[in-house]
Amino acid sequence: MPARPVTSTATHRPELDTFRAAAVLLVIWEHWLPSSWVPFDTGGLGVTGFFVLSGLLITGILRRARSAAGAGRWQVLSPFYVRRALRILPAYYLVVGISWVLRLSFVREHLPWFALHGANLLFFRQLSWGEGTGHLWSLAVEEQFYLVWPLLVLLVPVPHFRTLLGLLAVLGPLVRWALLYATGTSFALILPPACLDLFAIGGLLGLVLEQVSWPAVRWTGVGVALLVAYLFLEKLGGAGRLILGPTLQAGAAAGLLAAALSTTAPRARRLLTWPAFVFLGRISYGVYLYHLMLPVLLYRVLHRVGTSLAGGAYYQALMDWGKSGWQVLPMLAILVAVAAFSWRFVERPVRELGRRWQYPVKNQKPASTR
């Protein structure tokens, strides 16, 4: 069957949820399993996949809204920021609050940094991740991306926007090299400038998909080739994997994402729209938010139970089980239940309020758009 054209207007396709599910499972793989079970930086690949997807979707939303708004382009900002805030902040602040109750040291000592979405800046400053909060750096980068990206989309003339995205994608490795050289620490890679090319590659993918109708097999080939190149670079080690690795990860994620959106193969479609994957992708934000809390709670429970059983005779056995990798299945079931509860009772009800703030629509006068 011929490849069907893909546009970035389809923001709720089930394939996107399946992509989110794969990305969050890659993060869990690295954070939950023993290091001997992790063949490469699966967590980095998963987070990069989220960045690429955000670049694709957010750029598409803003470009369509700008086109509809015409001269009243600045009317795009109000619905964008309100809808993003309602989508992200309730569950995020719930996690920060739970972390404070659990007395996680970084949150207790540096609460304003988390409240103001500066976790990545805090970790860079402290050169440490903090107990149960290290993953929040990527959410801070996302928030900082949301602050800057709309201005670029609205200010840069449409004919030059593609050039801007290309420049950001190409200059990404150079920016990371400069940051590493200037700071002397890999924590510099969680600063916003080190991630801009990853979002730009997602935005560029949206523009390409609107004009190029490659078959899924070709996109798959691109994604797999870049993934193999990244794995080879990872095996070589050294600074190269820190400088060029994220760009290769983003290219691989973009190729596989384009393949998922382009494929017409029945078996592939069934896999990409399998309800279990789609459901996991739908609640993936909560899965990501809560996933580092569960190991903290598990070890605290095992420590308390182990020290109370037969005078601590079973303490080491319980702690070893908690680090063995076999604890993943029960923890994953609990995590999915918690994330589903969060989606049903925290995220979705508040998110529905965002429908009151609509983006400009084609053939509607900007002055009458709210």
XYZ file of C-alpha atoms in Angstrom:
370
model
C 0.000 0.000 0.000
C 1.285 3.518 -0.714
C 2.346 5.678 2.174
C -0.332 8.066 3.312
C 0.647 11.677 3.969
C 1.056 12.606 7.596
C 0.474 16.024 9.087
C 1.083 17.344 12.549
C -2.599 18.207 12.909
C -3.404 14.787 14.358
C -2.453 15.339 17.982
C -4.538 12.555 19.529
C -3.661 9.574 17.407
C -3.264 6.302 19.322
C 0.201 5.760 17.833
C 1.394 8.759 19.815
C 0.224 7.166 23.047
C 2.035 3.957 22.130
C 5.176 6.006 21.495
C 4.769 7.596 24.941
C 4.347 4.151 26.491
C 7.580 2.926 24.890
C 9.437 6.046 26.049
C 8.317 5.777 29.680
C 9.091 2.039 29.789
C 12.631 2.790 28.612
C 13.022 5.246 31.497
C 11.691 2.721 34.017
C 14.000 0.064 32.603
C 17.051 2.132 33.485
C 15.847 3.454 36.829
C 14.396 0.252 38.258
C 16.581 -2.573 37.010
C 20.116 -3.490 38.099
C 22.804 -1.860 35.962
C 23.794 -5.265 34.569
C 20.319 -5.507 33.002
C 20.611 -2.136 31.216
C 22.567 -2.521 27.950
C 22.726 1.218 27.156
C 21.291 4.565 28.223
C 17.659 3.501 27.868
C 16.493 6.302 30.172
C 18.190 8.946 28.057
C 16.605 7.511 24.919
C 13.176 7.570 26.552
C 13.483 11.172 27.762
C 14.803 12.254 24.361
C 11.787 10.582 22.768
C 9.515 12.695 24.964
C 11.392 15.854 23.952
C 11.093 15.006 20.254
C 7.375 14.318 20.627
C 6.893 17.624 22.469
C 8.733 19.451 19.692
C 6.506 17.813 17.088
C 3.193 18.463 18.823
C 3.822 21.884 20.351
C 5.302 23.288 17.155
C 2.328 21.984 15.190
C -0.203 23.433 17.641
C 1.454 26.844 17.645
C 1.913 27.000 13.877
C -1.730 26.150 13.226
C -2.916 28.649 15.826
C -0.669 31.366 14.388
C -1.964 30.713 10.896
C -5.561 30.946 12.090
C -4.950 34.055 14.195
C -3.394 36.058 11.371
C -2.527 39.536 12.580
C -3.743 38.668 16.066
C -1.047 36.063 16.565
C -0.403 37.041 20.182
C -3.837 35.741 21.087
C -2.258 32.298 20.790
C -0.290 32.767 24.015
C -3.211 32.885 26.437
C -4.807 29.550 25.498
C -1.428 27.915 25.089
C -0.106 28.767 28.538
C -3.399 28.122 30.324
C -3.900 24.733 28.673
C -0.288 23.691 29.320
C -0.546 24.738 32.947
C -3.761 22.783 33.480
C -2.242 19.769 31.761
C 1.004 19.659 33.732
C 0.872 21.532 37.022
C -1.756 19.718 39.157
C -0.065 16.303 39.100
C 3.388 17.871 39.257
C 2.612 19.850 42.410
C 0.951 16.787 43.901
C 4.230 14.898 43.447
C 6.209 17.774 44.961
C 3.821 17.799 47.910
C 4.121 14.041 48.427
C 7.910 14.334 48.209
C 7.825 16.988 50.924
C 5.634 14.769 53.132
C 8.022 11.856 52.578
C 10.836 14.133 53.711
C 12.881 13.659 50.545
C 15.910 15.750 51.361
C 16.201 17.855 48.203
C 12.538 18.863 48.267
C 12.653 19.657 51.982
C 15.777 21.785 51.646
C 15.131 23.400 48.250
C 11.346 23.550 47.854
C 11.293 26.891 45.933
C 13.452 25.381 43.170
C 10.871 22.652 42.584
C 7.910 24.987 42.992
C 9.335 27.293 40.298
C 10.324 24.447 37.933
C 14.043 24.876 38.382
C 14.916 21.308 39.366
C 17.431 20.992 36.524
C 19.157 24.207 37.601
C 19.258 22.952 41.190
C 20.780 19.601 40.221
C 23.376 21.388 38.090
C 24.198 23.686 40.990
C 24.424 20.841 43.524
C 26.000 18.302 41.122
C 23.625 15.737 42.596
C 20.210 14.275 41.742
C 18.582 13.975 45.142
C 16.588 11.049 46.489
C 13.554 10.188 44.381
C 13.542 13.497 42.479
C 16.230 13.155 39.810
C 13.728 12.618 37.001
C 12.139 16.022 37.594
C 14.969 17.680 35.653
C 13.299 16.771 32.358
C 9.962 18.240 33.451
C 11.779 21.464 34.352
C 13.338 21.527 30.873
C 9.880 20.972 29.340
C 8.471 23.914 31.307
C 11.363 26.133 30.243
C 10.793 24.999 26.652
C 7.125 26.021 26.908
C 8.157 29.499 28.032
C 10.507 30.147 25.120
C 9.207 28.128 22.178
C 5.920 29.994 21.561
C 7.859 33.235 21.205
C 10.090 31.694 18.540
C 7.140 30.297 16.603
C 5.253 33.583 16.751
C 8.176 35.948 16.119
C 10.218 34.172 13.451
C 8.812 34.758 9.949
C 7.219 31.605 8.559
C 9.670 31.221 5.613
C 12.641 31.313 8.015
C 11.252 29.032 10.697
C 12.397 25.851 8.981
C 15.898 27.310 8.711
C 15.866 28.132 12.428
C 14.911 24.568 13.326
C 17.633 23.200 11.083
C 20.239 25.472 12.660
C 19.197 24.462 16.172
C 19.397 20.787 15.233
C 22.837 21.140 13.677
C 24.265 23.368 16.414
C 23.066 21.135 19.257
C 26.280 19.088 19.561
C 28.374 22.277 19.438
C 26.319 23.816 22.252
C 26.786 20.688 24.383
C 30.519 20.697 23.724
C 30.719 24.355 24.787
C 28.740 23.678 27.959
C 30.863 20.667 28.875
C 34.046 22.617 28.228
C 32.874 25.650 30.219
C 31.507 23.755 33.236
C 33.568 20.569 33.353
C 30.540 18.486 34.372
C 28.011 16.356 32.514
C 25.290 17.970 34.635
C 25.506 20.791 32.088
C 23.572 18.516 29.719
C 20.371 19.063 31.717
C 20.462 22.815 31.097
C 17.940 24.107 28.514
C 20.461 25.064 25.784
C 21.778 21.484 25.748
C 18.308 20.166 24.869
C 17.063 22.706 22.323
C 18.157 20.646 19.320
C 16.083 17.695 20.550
C 12.892 19.781 20.524
C 13.933 21.328 17.209
C 14.293 17.891 15.600
C 10.723 17.134 16.659
C 9.500 20.417 15.204
C 11.428 19.798 12.005
C 9.880 16.335 11.754
C 6.418 17.895 11.745
C 7.352 20.145 8.821
C 8.868 17.240 6.900
C 5.851 14.996 7.438
C 3.597 17.632 5.911
C 5.504 17.494 2.624
C 7.168 14.081 2.419
C 5.208 10.843 2.040
C 7.890 8.275 2.685
C 6.767 4.705 3.325
C 7.071 3.494 6.893
C 9.860 1.071 5.991
C 12.074 3.961 4.914
C 11.418 5.896 8.109
C 12.123 2.731 10.080
C 15.420 2.356 8.259
C 16.406 5.905 9.164
C 15.450 5.404 12.805
C 17.227 2.064 13.150
C 20.374 3.323 11.390
C 20.641 6.308 13.722
C 19.948 4.100 16.740
C 22.747 1.727 15.695
C 25.051 4.722 15.231
C 24.185 5.900 18.713
C 24.804 2.450 20.238
C 28.185 2.300 18.499
C 29.055 5.743 19.870
C 27.886 4.659 23.332
C 30.167 1.639 23.185
C 33.134 3.807 22.245
C 32.528 5.977 25.302
C 34.269 9.288 25.853
C 32.917 12.776 25.427
C 31.560 11.998 21.963
C 28.583 10.123 23.329
C 27.684 13.123 25.512
C 28.069 15.622 22.688
C 26.642 13.811 19.660
C 24.725 11.023 21.412
C 21.549 13.041 22.213
C 21.300 14.198 18.590
C 21.516 10.609 17.346
C 18.955 9.555 19.940
C 16.608 12.303 18.772
C 17.088 11.359 15.127
C 16.358 7.711 15.918
C 13.258 8.667 17.909
C 12.061 10.946 15.094
C 12.531 8.233 12.465
C 10.653 5.617 14.487
C 7.920 8.100 15.378
C 7.465 8.977 11.698
C 7.315 5.263 10.875
C 4.605 4.740 13.496
C 2.552 7.601 12.054
C 3.088 6.526 8.442
C 2.618 2.771 8.516
C -0.376 1.145 6.856
C 0.666 -2.451 7.577
C -2.235 -4.189 9.382
C -0.040 -5.994 11.930
C 1.902 -2.867 12.743
C -1.341 -0.900 13.066
C -2.764 -3.468 15.467
C 0.369 -3.305 17.607
C 0.505 0.492 17.588
C -3.161 0.781 18.535
C -3.237 -2.069 21.071
C -5.442 -0.793 23.920
C -2.919 -1.730 26.646
C -0.177 0.372 25.015
C -2.555 3.237 24.283
C -3.776 3.246 27.897
C -0.227 3.212 29.261
C 0.672 6.089 26.969
C -2.374 8.052 28.052
C -1.313 7.857 31.703
C 2.415 8.053 30.913
C 2.796 11.500 32.491
C 1.716 10.109 35.842
C 3.789 6.975 35.340
C 6.850 9.138 34.806
C 6.055 11.453 37.718
C 5.552 8.713 40.309
C 8.016 6.078 39.125
C 10.994 7.152 41.285
C 8.873 7.403 44.426
C 8.033 3.706 44.473
C 11.626 2.466 44.948
C 12.042 4.939 47.816
C 8.866 3.677 49.479
C 9.787 0.051 48.769
C 13.203 0.323 50.420
C 11.730 2.127 53.421
C 9.093 -0.577 53.875
C 11.614 -3.387 53.424
C 13.970 -1.722 55.880
C 11.248 -1.414 58.508
C 9.879 -4.925 57.975
C 13.343 -6.486 57.775
C 14.538 -4.969 61.030
C 11.392 -6.086 62.850
C 11.404 -9.734 61.692
C 13.281 -12.103 63.982
C 15.529 -9.369 65.214
C 16.601 -8.365 61.716
C 17.539 -11.851 60.563
C 15.727 -11.359 57.258
C 16.862 -7.793 56.682
C 19.588 -8.511 54.136
C 17.463 -11.017 52.238
C 14.648 -8.498 51.863
C 16.981 -5.699 50.787
C 18.659 -7.975 48.257
C 15.260 -8.890 46.815
C 14.415 -5.196 46.552
C 17.470 -4.667 44.365
C 17.315 -7.922 42.417
C 15.123 -6.786 39.543
C 12.323 -9.220 40.361
C 10.504 -6.519 42.309
C 9.735 -4.757 39.027
C 6.497 -6.581 38.177
C 4.626 -5.873 41.433
C 5.979 -2.310 41.474
C 4.881 -1.792 37.867
C 1.366 -2.953 38.694
C 1.230 -0.536 41.637
C 2.666 2.274 39.517
C 0.063 1.803 36.771
C -2.714 1.793 39.367
C -1.409 4.992 40.984
C -0.957 6.724 37.607
C -4.434 5.644 36.472
C -5.927 7.039 39.693
C -4.014 10.280 39.161
C -5.241 10.512 35.569
C -8.851 9.843 36.506
C -9.173 12.067 39.561
C -6.410 14.698 39.237
C -5.211 15.216 35.688
C -8.269 14.670 33.501
C -10.804 16.757 35.495
C -8.495 19.775 35.581
C -7.413 19.274 31.997
C -11.032 19.454 30.857
C -11.144 23.034 32.127
C -8.627 23.921 29.433
C -11.322 23.521 26.776
C -12.664 26.889 27.861
C -9.553 28.513 26.361
C -9.712 27.860 22.638
C -7.062 28.587 20.021
C -7.923 30.885 17.123
C -9.824 29.127 14.352
C -9.573 29.645 10.604
C -12.031 32.155 9.123
C -12.680 33.628 12.546
C -11.883 37.266 13.194
C -8.983 37.524 15.632
C -10.728 40.273 17.598
C -13.559 37.903 18.544
C -11.257 35.033 19.528
C -10.617 34.345 23.166
